Amino acid sequence: MKSPALQPLSMAGLQLMTPASSPMGPFFGLPWQQEAIHDNIYTPRKYQVELLEAALDHNTIVCLNTGSGKTFIAVLLTKELSYQIRGDFNRNGKRTVFLVNSANQVAQQVSAVRTHSDLKVGEYSNLEVSASWTKEKWNQEFTKHQVLVMTCYVALNVLKNGYLSLSDINLLVFDECHLAILDHPYREIMKLCENCPSCPRILGLTASILNGKCDPEELEEKIQKLEKILKSNAETATDLVVLDRYTSQPCEIVVDCGPFTDRSGLYERLLMELEEALNFINDCNISVHSKERDSTLISKQILSDCRAVLVVLGPWCADKVAGMMVRELQKHIKHEQEELHRKFLLFTDTFLRKIHALCEEHFSPASLDLKFVTPKVIKLLEILRKYKPYERQQFESVEWYNNRNQDNYVSWSDSEDDEEDEEIEEKEKPETNFPSPFTNILCGIIFVERRYTAVVLNR
């Protein structure tokens, strides 16, 4: 008969040995093998022990990168102080309260406490439901659970109604505590602490001690302001080199793509035309009352977007985005009742058609001409191509784009203004058989500043 410690686990035909049965101990092999390790086997790292000791000594704001185990420090502190919460609530037993900003974060914190401790945990995320509870109902919850994980809104309601006193709490944990710098429930909860003679131990957790941008000279002042609000000291790991081993360290590369040189003169001509059109609209002296719509607003937005696409992506993309804008403008013109508004929309429509006419003199709108896109776009295509399977490189080459079925590209014909026609065409398009997403080694995001840039870049 085999010993339980040496019993193999059979998982869908795959034989995994338990950690106890492995001659290499609990930390062995590949990640799929490590799934056999029980998830509460967790040794605190040196910086976590250091910050735990600080939190045991005084109120602390733990400042660590995302993924560095801040929640685990909170659980360790809860366990260290658990002798205060294991007693009967009705006989002066205390409770630990974990506060989170949103309902979807409650389950995450509950899972962490249950995984790494034997404490009884209650979760409260729905303010509408909990707001209808009586004091007796809440008292049952406090008697039944030793750790209470709740959203800040639920907690504020509980404290303001006197269902739970701050003197009944031994530890108050603020997740994303930097939010307290704003007009936030965290701040209101801390105001209640000011009038409490026996305020609980406070632990703040944050990966971003500053809530927003900050000039370097304001840094110390803002940190001190958060410390004052939470009545805590901001702390981080003293050995940042050790911390870096455990946190995600992105490889940051800045690529200098160089200036765009267009020997045809098209880029300079389009830029000049767009700036003149914008200057003309800005110079129009139209009085706008507070309750009236600005007649020039849509025109200004469209022309500035077109100019931004030209500067960032080049003339080919500017021509494509002008086509999209004309179709959008047609809808506005169709439904516009005010004569002055309509005139500005028609002016913008005519101007965008002029942009297209200028582009047609240099390249065919149906073809992708890399001479008329900026070096930034070309460099991006080169980077993405490195991650692309060979089959997709062949399928989506410039030659494929230029030789594709004519139905696949957006023309300037007025018939395409009709949304219903576009929907029918979309349904009739055959599905493209790309390789499985699991074979593609790239998973990435490209950030842009304007939505038109995203649309035309995708094109």
PDB file of C-alpha atoms in Angstrom, residues 44-305:
ATOM      1  CA  PRO A  44       7.390  35.890   2.528  1.00  0.00           C
ATOM      2  CA  ARG A  45      10.122  37.709   0.663  1.00  0.00           C
ATOM      3  CA  LYS A  46      12.674  39.797   2.507  1.00  0.00           C
ATOM      4  CA  TYR A  47      11.067  43.152   1.603  1.00  0.00           C
ATOM      5  CA  GLN A  48       7.631  41.857   2.624  1.00  0.00           C
ATOM      6  CA  VAL A  49       8.952  40.919   6.077  1.00  0.00           C
ATOM      7  CA  GLU A  50      10.592  44.349   6.338  1.00  0.00           C
ATOM      8  CA  LEU A  51       7.326  46.155   5.549  1.00  0.00           C
ATOM      9  CA  LEU A  52       5.349  43.827   7.826  1.00  0.00           C
ATOM     10  CA  GLU A  53       7.601  44.806  10.733  1.00  0.00           C
ATOM     11  CA  ALA A  54       7.011  48.494   9.946  1.00  0.00           C
ATOM     12  CA  ALA A  55       3.233  47.919   9.822  1.00  0.00           C
ATOM     13  CA  LEU A  56       3.333  46.130  13.194  1.00  0.00           C
ATOM     14  CA  ASP A  57       5.133  49.120  14.706  1.00  0.00           C
ATOM     15  CA  HIS A  58       3.069  52.008  13.272  1.00  0.00           C
ATOM     16  CA  ASN A  59       0.410  53.012  10.731  1.00  0.00           C
ATOM     17  CA  THR A  60       1.947  52.389   7.306  1.00  0.00           C
ATOM     18  CA  ILE A  61       1.340  53.129   3.638  1.00  0.00           C
ATOM     19  CA  VAL A  62       2.966  50.287   1.670  1.00  0.00           C
ATOM     20  CA  CYS A  63       4.227  51.587  -1.690  1.00  0.00           C
ATOM     21  CA  LEU A  64       5.186  48.736  -4.021  1.00  0.00           C
ATOM     22  CA  ASN A  65       4.890  47.958  -7.710  1.00  0.00           C
ATOM     23  CA  THR A  66       1.893  46.069  -9.088  1.00  0.00           C
ATOM     24  CA  GLY A  67       2.439  42.325  -8.678  1.00  0.00           C
ATOM     25  CA  SER A  68       4.900  42.637  -5.790  1.00  0.00           C
ATOM     26  CA  GLY A  69       2.570  41.140  -3.152  1.00  0.00           C
ATOM     27  CA  LYS A  70       1.059  44.080  -1.251  1.00  0.00           C
ATOM     28  CA  THR A  71      -2.098  42.113  -0.422  1.00  0.00           C
ATOM     29  CA  PHE A  72       0.040  39.305   1.020  1.00  0.00           C
ATOM     30  CA  ILE A  73       1.643  41.817   3.417  1.00  0.00           C
ATOM     31  CA  ALA A  74      -1.874  42.834   4.523  1.00  0.00           C
ATOM     32  CA  VAL A  75      -2.775  39.166   5.116  1.00  0.00           C
ATOM     33  CA  LEU A  76       0.447  38.619   7.099  1.00  0.00           C
ATOM     34  CA  LEU A  77      -0.373  41.635   9.286  1.00  0.00           C
ATOM     35  CA  THR A  78      -3.932  40.344   9.766  1.00  0.00           C
ATOM     36  CA  LYS A  79      -2.545  36.988  10.933  1.00  0.00           C
ATOM     37  CA  GLU A  80      -0.053  38.645  13.292  1.00  0.00           C
ATOM     38  CA  LEU A  81      -2.917  40.589  14.900  1.00  0.00           C
ATOM     39  CA  SER A  82      -5.429  37.726  14.654  1.00  0.00           C
ATOM     40  CA  TYR A  83      -5.314  37.050  18.412  1.00  0.00           C
ATOM     41  CA  GLN A  84      -7.422  40.239  18.726  1.00  0.00           C
ATOM     42  CA  ILE A  85     -10.175  39.027  16.361  1.00  0.00           C
ATOM     43  CA  ARG A  86     -10.529  35.344  17.283  1.00  0.00           C
ATOM     44  CA  GLY A  87     -12.660  36.200  20.338  1.00  0.00           C
ATOM     45  CA  ASP A  88     -16.447  36.532  20.495  1.00  0.00           C
ATOM     46  CA  PHE A  89     -17.541  39.851  18.993  1.00  0.00           C
ATOM     47  CA  ASN A  90     -20.178  40.301  21.711  1.00  0.00           C
ATOM     48  CA  ARG A  91     -17.475  39.885  24.383  1.00  0.00           C
ATOM     49  CA  ASN A  92     -15.126  42.694  23.299  1.00  0.00           C
ATOM     50  CA  GLY A  93     -13.704  40.764  20.334  1.00  0.00           C
ATOM     51  CA  LYS A  94     -12.494  43.013  17.514  1.00  0.00           C
ATOM     52  CA  ARG A  95     -12.707  42.699  13.730  1.00  0.00           C
ATOM     53  CA  THR A  96     -10.346  43.395  10.815  1.00  0.00           C
ATOM     54  CA  VAL A  97     -11.791  45.391   7.893  1.00  0.00           C
ATOM     55  CA  PHE A  98     -10.410  45.312   4.335  1.00  0.00           C
ATOM     56  CA  LEU A  99     -11.612  48.255   2.217  1.00  0.00           C
ATOM     57  CA  VAL A 100     -11.607  48.226  -1.594  1.00  0.00           C
ATOM     58  CA  ASN A 101     -12.729  50.840  -4.103  1.00  0.00           C
ATOM     59  CA  SER A 102     -15.055  48.738  -6.281  1.00  0.00           C
ATOM     60  CA  ALA A 103     -17.266  45.668  -5.981  1.00  0.00           C
ATOM     61  CA  ASN A 104     -15.245  43.536  -8.408  1.00  0.00           C
ATOM     62  CA  GLN A 105     -12.173  43.797  -6.144  1.00  0.00           C
ATOM     63  CA  VAL A 106     -13.928  42.277  -3.126  1.00  0.00           C
ATOM     64  CA  ALA A 107     -13.688  38.655  -4.319  1.00  0.00           C
ATOM     65  CA  GLN A 108      -9.953  39.060  -5.016  1.00  0.00           C
ATOM     66  CA  GLN A 109      -9.205  40.193  -1.458  1.00  0.00           C
ATOM     67  CA  VAL A 110     -11.496  37.536   0.055  1.00  0.00           C
ATOM     68  CA  SER A 111      -9.664  34.832  -1.908  1.00  0.00           C
ATOM     69  CA  ALA A 112      -6.269  36.062  -0.664  1.00  0.00           C
ATOM     70  CA  VAL A 113      -7.307  36.033   3.019  1.00  0.00           C
ATOM     71  CA  ARG A 114      -8.973  32.619   2.759  1.00  0.00           C
ATOM     72  CA  THR A 115      -5.998  31.133   0.905  1.00  0.00           C
ATOM     73  CA  HIS A 116      -3.345  32.274   3.374  1.00  0.00           C
ATOM     74  CA  SER A 117      -5.228  32.040   6.692  1.00  0.00           C
ATOM     75  CA  ASP A 118      -7.830  30.030   8.599  1.00  0.00           C
ATOM     76  CA  LEU A 119      -9.857  33.137   9.468  1.00  0.00           C
ATOM     77  CA  LYS A 120     -13.573  33.411   8.705  1.00  0.00           C
ATOM     78  CA  VAL A 121     -14.124  36.026   6.005  1.00  0.00           C
ATOM     79  CA  GLY A 122     -17.299  37.937   5.117  1.00  0.00           C
ATOM     80  CA  GLU A 123     -17.698  39.788   1.805  1.00  0.00           C
ATOM     81  CA  TYR A 124     -19.919  42.818   1.224  1.00  0.00           C
ATOM     82  CA  SER A 125     -20.017  44.471  -2.206  1.00  0.00           C
ATOM     83  CA  ASN A 126     -23.636  45.484  -2.820  1.00  0.00           C
ATOM     84  CA  LEU A 127     -24.510  48.770  -1.132  1.00  0.00           C
ATOM     85  CA  GLU A 128     -28.207  48.580  -2.119  1.00  0.00           C
ATOM     86  CA  VAL A 129     -28.618  45.187  -0.433  1.00  0.00           C
ATOM     87  CA  SER A 130     -26.562  45.933   2.680  1.00  0.00           C
ATOM     88  CA  ALA A 131     -28.168  49.371   3.175  1.00  0.00           C
ATOM     89  CA  SER A 132     -31.476  47.658   4.014  1.00  0.00           C
ATOM     90  CA  TRP A 133     -29.935  45.468   6.733  1.00  0.00           C
ATOM     91  CA  THR A 134     -30.816  46.128  10.357  1.00  0.00           C
ATOM     92  CA  LYS A 135     -28.344  46.458  13.215  1.00  0.00           C
ATOM     93  CA  GLU A 136     -29.278  42.918  14.322  1.00  0.00           C
ATOM     94  CA  LYS A 137     -28.450  41.548  10.849  1.00  0.00           C
ATOM     95  CA  TRP A 138     -25.081  43.313  10.856  1.00  0.00           C
ATOM     96  CA  ASN A 139     -24.393  42.046  14.375  1.00  0.00           C
ATOM     97  CA  GLN A 140     -24.915  38.492  13.103  1.00  0.00           C
ATOM     98  CA  GLU A 141     -22.375  39.125  10.330  1.00  0.00           C
ATOM     99  CA  PHE A 142     -19.806  40.536  12.786  1.00  0.00           C
ATOM    100  CA  THR A 143     -20.327  37.571  15.131  1.00  0.00           C
ATOM    101  CA  LYS A 144     -19.968  35.043  12.312  1.00  0.00           C
ATOM    102  CA  HIS A 145     -16.914  36.570  10.546  1.00  0.00           C
ATOM    103  CA  GLN A 146     -13.532  37.748  11.840  1.00  0.00           C
ATOM    104  CA  VAL A 147     -12.387  39.563   8.689  1.00  0.00           C
ATOM    105  CA  LEU A 148     -14.789  41.818   6.776  1.00  0.00           C
ATOM    106  CA  VAL A 149     -13.976  42.657   3.141  1.00  0.00           C
ATOM    107  CA  MET A 150     -16.207  45.446   1.854  1.00  0.00           C
ATOM    108  CA  THR A 151     -16.328  48.303  -0.591  1.00  0.00           C
ATOM    109  CA  CYS A 152     -15.619  51.736   0.855  1.00  0.00           C
ATOM    110  CA  TYR A 153     -19.252  52.733   0.216  1.00  0.00           C
ATOM    111  CA  VAL A 154     -20.615  49.830   2.268  1.00  0.00           C
ATOM    112  CA  ALA A 155     -18.082  50.517   5.040  1.00  0.00           C
ATOM    113  CA  LEU A 156     -18.954  54.220   5.210  1.00  0.00           C
ATOM    114  CA  ASN A 157     -22.640  53.343   5.489  1.00  0.00           C
ATOM    115  CA  VAL A 158     -21.929  50.829   8.290  1.00  0.00           C
ATOM    116  CA  LEU A 159     -19.776  53.283  10.267  1.00  0.00           C
ATOM    117  CA  LYS A 160     -22.077  56.308   9.837  1.00  0.00           C
ATOM    118  CA  ASN A 161     -25.113  54.321  10.994  1.00  0.00           C
ATOM    119  CA  GLY A 162     -23.243  53.065  14.055  1.00  0.00           C
ATOM    120  CA  TYR A 163     -23.597  49.365  13.150  1.00  0.00           C
ATOM    121  CA  LEU A 164     -19.868  49.020  13.755  1.00  0.00           C
ATOM    122  CA  SER A 165     -17.656  51.314  15.810  1.00  0.00           C
ATOM    123  CA  LEU A 166     -14.056  52.136  14.910  1.00  0.00           C
ATOM    124  CA  SER A 167     -13.127  50.997  18.414  1.00  0.00           C
ATOM    125  CA  ASP A 168     -14.406  47.514  17.427  1.00  0.00           C
ATOM    126  CA  ILE A 169     -11.857  47.362  14.566  1.00  0.00           C
ATOM    127  CA  ASN A 170      -8.268  46.294  15.229  1.00  0.00           C
ATOM    128  CA  LEU A 171      -6.960  46.787  11.668  1.00  0.00           C
ATOM    129  CA  LEU A 172      -8.253  48.921   8.794  1.00  0.00           C
ATOM    130  CA  VAL A 173      -6.728  48.086   5.386  1.00  0.00           C
ATOM    131  CA  PHE A 174      -7.143  50.579   2.516  1.00  0.00           C
ATOM    132  CA  ASP A 175      -6.550  49.075  -0.937  1.00  0.00           C
ATOM    133  CA  GLU A 176      -5.566  51.741  -3.532  1.00  0.00           C
ATOM    134  CA  CYS A 177      -5.179  54.148  -0.617  1.00  0.00           C
ATOM    135  CA  HIS A 178      -3.925  56.983  -2.878  1.00  0.00           C
ATOM    136  CA  LEU A 179      -7.626  57.649  -3.640  1.00  0.00           C
ATOM    137  CA  ALA A 180      -7.903  59.219  -0.180  1.00  0.00           C
ATOM    138  CA  ILE A 181      -6.203  62.337  -1.575  1.00  0.00           C
ATOM    139  CA  LEU A 182      -9.462  63.041  -3.471  1.00  0.00           C
ATOM    140  CA  ASP A 183     -13.015  63.647  -2.298  1.00  0.00           C
ATOM    141  CA  HIS A 184     -13.523  59.923  -1.718  1.00  0.00           C
ATOM    142  CA  PRO A 185     -15.206  57.649   0.887  1.00  0.00           C
ATOM    143  CA  TYR A 186     -11.706  56.720   2.128  1.00  0.00           C
ATOM    144  CA  ARG A 187     -11.236  60.334   3.179  1.00  0.00           C
ATOM    145  CA  GLU A 188     -14.631  60.437   4.931  1.00  0.00           C
ATOM    146  CA  ILE A 189     -13.771  57.240   6.828  1.00  0.00           C
ATOM    147  CA  MET A 190     -10.494  58.807   7.984  1.00  0.00           C
ATOM    148  CA  LYS A 191     -12.407  61.899   9.181  1.00  0.00           C
ATOM    149  CA  LEU A 192     -14.422  59.589  11.447  1.00  0.00           C
ATOM    150  CA  CYS A 193     -11.098  58.408  12.920  1.00  0.00           C
ATOM    151  CA  GLU A 194     -10.301  61.959  14.049  1.00  0.00           C
ATOM    152  CA  ASN A 195     -13.055  61.795  16.673  1.00  0.00           C
ATOM    153  CA  CYS A 196     -12.285  58.236  17.758  1.00  0.00           C
ATOM    154  CA  PRO A 197     -10.229  57.855  20.973  1.00  0.00           C
ATOM    155  CA  SER A 198      -9.033  54.356  19.996  1.00  0.00           C
ATOM    156  CA  CYS A 199      -8.435  54.459  16.248  1.00  0.00           C
ATOM    157  CA  PRO A 200      -7.518  51.068  14.682  1.00  0.00           C
ATOM    158  CA  ARG A 201      -4.124  50.246  13.148  1.00  0.00           C
ATOM    159  CA  ILE A 202      -4.111  51.539   9.563  1.00  0.00           C
ATOM    160  CA  LEU A 203      -2.452  49.897   6.566  1.00  0.00           C
ATOM    161  CA  GLY A 204      -2.594  51.571   3.150  1.00  0.00           C
ATOM    162  CA  LEU A 205      -1.679  49.706  -0.040  1.00  0.00           C
ATOM    163  CA  THR A 206      -0.754  51.498  -3.246  1.00  0.00           C
ATOM    164  CA  ALA A 207       1.255  51.038  -6.424  1.00  0.00           C
ATOM    165  CA  SER A 208       0.812  54.727  -7.258  1.00  0.00           C
ATOM    166  CA  ILE A 209       1.255  56.962  -4.248  1.00  0.00           C
ATOM    167  CA  LEU A 210       0.413  59.962  -6.430  1.00  0.00           C
ATOM    168  CA  ASN A 211      -3.085  60.034  -7.867  1.00  0.00           C
ATOM    169  CA  GLY A 212      -2.264  61.723 -11.191  1.00  0.00           C
ATOM    170  CA  LYS A 213       0.606  63.761 -12.600  1.00  0.00           C
ATOM    171  CA  CYS A 214       2.954  65.729 -10.379  1.00  0.00           C
ATOM    172  CA  ASP A 215       5.941  68.021 -10.831  1.00  0.00           C
ATOM    173  CA  PRO A 216       9.102  66.754  -9.062  1.00  0.00           C
ATOM    174  CA  GLU A 217       9.161  69.740  -6.697  1.00  0.00           C
ATOM    175  CA  GLU A 218       5.611  68.920  -5.522  1.00  0.00           C
ATOM    176  CA  LEU A 219       6.368  65.245  -4.844  1.00  0.00           C
ATOM    177  CA  GLU A 220       7.333  65.503  -1.170  1.00  0.00           C
ATOM    178  CA  GLU A 221       4.399  67.789  -0.378  1.00  0.00           C
ATOM    179  CA  LYS A 222       1.844  65.398  -1.972  1.00  0.00           C
ATOM    180  CA  ILE A 223       3.250  62.337  -0.190  1.00  0.00           C
ATOM    181  CA  GLN A 224       3.119  64.210   3.112  1.00  0.00           C
ATOM    182  CA  LYS A 225      -0.492  65.200   2.402  1.00  0.00           C
ATOM    183  CA  LEU A 226      -1.484  61.530   1.897  1.00  0.00           C
ATOM    184  CA  GLU A 227       0.439  60.562   5.056  1.00  0.00           C
ATOM    185  CA  LYS A 228      -1.455  63.217   7.003  1.00  0.00           C
ATOM    186  CA  ILE A 229      -4.867  62.078   5.699  1.00  0.00           C
ATOM    187  CA  LEU A 230      -4.187  58.415   6.537  1.00  0.00           C
ATOM    188  CA  LYS A 231      -2.240  59.223   9.740  1.00  0.00           C
ATOM    189  CA  SER A 232       0.499  56.925   8.422  1.00  0.00           C
ATOM    190  CA  ASN A 233       4.093  56.827   7.217  1.00  0.00           C
ATOM    191  CA  ALA A 234       4.784  55.974   3.575  1.00  0.00           C
ATOM    192  CA  GLU A 235       7.216  53.039   3.317  1.00  0.00           C
ATOM    193  CA  THR A 236       8.767  50.983   0.541  1.00  0.00           C
ATOM    194  CA  ALA A 237      11.462  48.310   0.285  1.00  0.00           C
ATOM    195  CA  THR A 238      14.924  49.562   1.252  1.00  0.00           C
ATOM    196  CA  ASP A 239      16.574  47.102  -1.170  1.00  0.00           C
ATOM    197  CA  LEU A 240      15.064  48.073  -4.515  1.00  0.00           C
ATOM    198  CA  VAL A 241      17.409  45.705  -6.371  1.00  0.00           C
ATOM    199  CA  VAL A 242      15.841  42.719  -4.599  1.00  0.00           C
ATOM    200  CA  LEU A 243      12.358  44.117  -5.257  1.00  0.00           C
ATOM    201  CA  ASP A 244      13.095  44.364  -8.989  1.00  0.00           C
ATOM    202  CA  ARG A 245      13.704  40.612  -9.146  1.00  0.00           C
ATOM    203  CA  TYR A 246      10.101  39.910  -8.202  1.00  0.00           C
ATOM    204  CA  THR A 247       8.226  42.593 -10.138  1.00  0.00           C
ATOM    205  CA  SER A 248       7.592  42.916 -13.854  1.00  0.00           C
ATOM    206  CA  GLN A 249      10.308  44.952 -15.520  1.00  0.00           C
ATOM    207  CA  PRO A 250       9.352  46.011 -19.040  1.00  0.00           C
ATOM    208  CA  CYS A 251      12.061  46.496 -21.618  1.00  0.00           C
ATOM    209  CA  GLU A 252      11.584  50.098 -22.720  1.00  0.00           C
ATOM    210  CA  ILE A 253      12.917  51.069 -26.151  1.00  0.00           C
ATOM    211  CA  VAL A 254      12.578  54.505 -27.735  1.00  0.00           C
ATOM    212  CA  VAL A 255      12.776  54.362 -31.533  1.00  0.00           C
ATOM    213  CA  ASP A 256      13.777  57.551 -33.370  1.00  0.00           C
ATOM    214  CA  CYS A 257      11.984  57.316 -36.715  1.00  0.00           C
ATOM    215  CA  GLY A 258      13.360  60.525 -38.202  1.00  0.00           C
ATOM    216  CA  PRO A 259      11.489  63.302 -40.071  1.00  0.00           C
ATOM    217  CA  PHE A 260       9.110  62.731 -42.985  1.00  0.00           C
ATOM    218  CA  THR A 261      10.560  63.939 -46.285  1.00  0.00           C
ATOM    219  CA  ASP A 262       8.096  64.174 -49.180  1.00  0.00           C
ATOM    220  CA  ARG A 263       9.850  65.139 -52.407  1.00  0.00           C
ATOM    221  CA  SER A 264       6.539  65.449 -54.261  1.00  0.00           C
ATOM    222  CA  GLY A 265       5.545  68.464 -52.128  1.00  0.00           C
ATOM    223  CA  LEU A 266       2.126  66.940 -51.395  1.00  0.00           C
ATOM    224  CA  TYR A 267       2.622  66.885 -47.605  1.00  0.00           C
ATOM    225  CA  GLU A 268       3.508  70.599 -47.437  1.00  0.00           C
ATOM    226  CA  ARG A 269       0.597  71.504 -49.734  1.00  0.00           C
ATOM    227  CA  LEU A 270      -1.954  69.564 -47.670  1.00  0.00           C
ATOM    228  CA  LEU A 271      -0.613  71.002 -44.410  1.00  0.00           C
ATOM    229  CA  MET A 272      -0.820  74.542 -45.779  1.00  0.00           C
ATOM    230  CA  GLU A 273      -4.388  74.005 -47.048  1.00  0.00           C
ATOM    231  CA  LEU A 274      -5.569  72.558 -43.707  1.00  0.00           C
ATOM    232  CA  GLU A 275      -3.995  75.362 -41.683  1.00  0.00           C
ATOM    233  CA  GLU A 276      -5.534  78.008 -43.950  1.00  0.00           C
ATOM    234  CA  ALA A 277      -8.962  76.399 -43.596  1.00  0.00           C
ATOM    235  CA  LEU A 278      -8.621  76.248 -39.798  1.00  0.00           C
ATOM    236  CA  ASN A 279      -7.452  79.884 -39.678  1.00  0.00           C
ATOM    237  CA  PHE A 280     -10.439  80.922 -41.821  1.00  0.00           C
ATOM    238  CA  ILE A 281     -12.925  79.229 -39.452  1.00  0.00           C
ATOM    239  CA  ASN A 282     -11.195  80.655 -36.372  1.00  0.00           C
ATOM    240  CA  ASP A 283     -11.300  84.154 -37.892  1.00  0.00           C
ATOM    241  CA  CYS A 284     -15.051  83.992 -38.487  1.00  0.00           C
ATOM    242  CA  ASN A 285     -16.523  86.432 -35.980  1.00  0.00           C
ATOM    243  CA  ILE A 286     -19.684  84.608 -34.922  1.00  0.00           C
ATOM    244  CA  SER A 287     -21.228  85.486 -31.576  1.00  0.00           C
ATOM    245  CA  VAL A 288     -22.296  82.407 -29.642  1.00  0.00           C
ATOM    246  CA  HIS A 289     -24.680  82.702 -26.719  1.00  0.00           C
ATOM    247  CA  SER A 290     -24.338  80.264 -23.826  1.00  0.00           C
ATOM    248  CA  LYS A 291     -27.434  78.267 -24.826  1.00  0.00           C
ATOM    249  CA  GLU A 292     -26.624  78.142 -28.561  1.00  0.00           C
ATOM    250  CA  ARG A 293     -24.523  75.577 -30.381  1.00  0.00           C
ATOM    251  CA  ASP A 294     -21.238  76.722 -31.854  1.00  0.00           C
ATOM    252  CA  SER A 295     -21.686  76.657 -35.651  1.00  0.00           C
ATOM    253  CA  THR A 296     -17.981  76.032 -36.224  1.00  0.00           C
ATOM    254  CA  LEU A 297     -17.404  73.316 -33.597  1.00  0.00           C
ATOM    255  CA  ILE A 298     -17.790  70.221 -35.829  1.00  0.00           C
ATOM    256  CA  SER A 299     -15.764  71.822 -38.647  1.00  0.00           C
ATOM    257  CA  LYS A 300     -12.906  72.734 -36.305  1.00  0.00           C
ATOM    258  CA  GLN A 301     -12.826  69.238 -34.816  1.00  0.00           C
ATOM    259  CA  ILE A 302     -12.843  67.467 -38.175  1.00  0.00           C
ATOM    260  CA  LEU A 303     -10.180  69.665 -39.760  1.00  0.00           C
ATOM    261  CA  SER A 304      -7.890  69.470 -36.706  1.00  0.00           C
ATOM    262  CA  ASP A 305      -8.290  65.671 -36.671  1.00  0.00           C
TER     263      ASP A 305
END
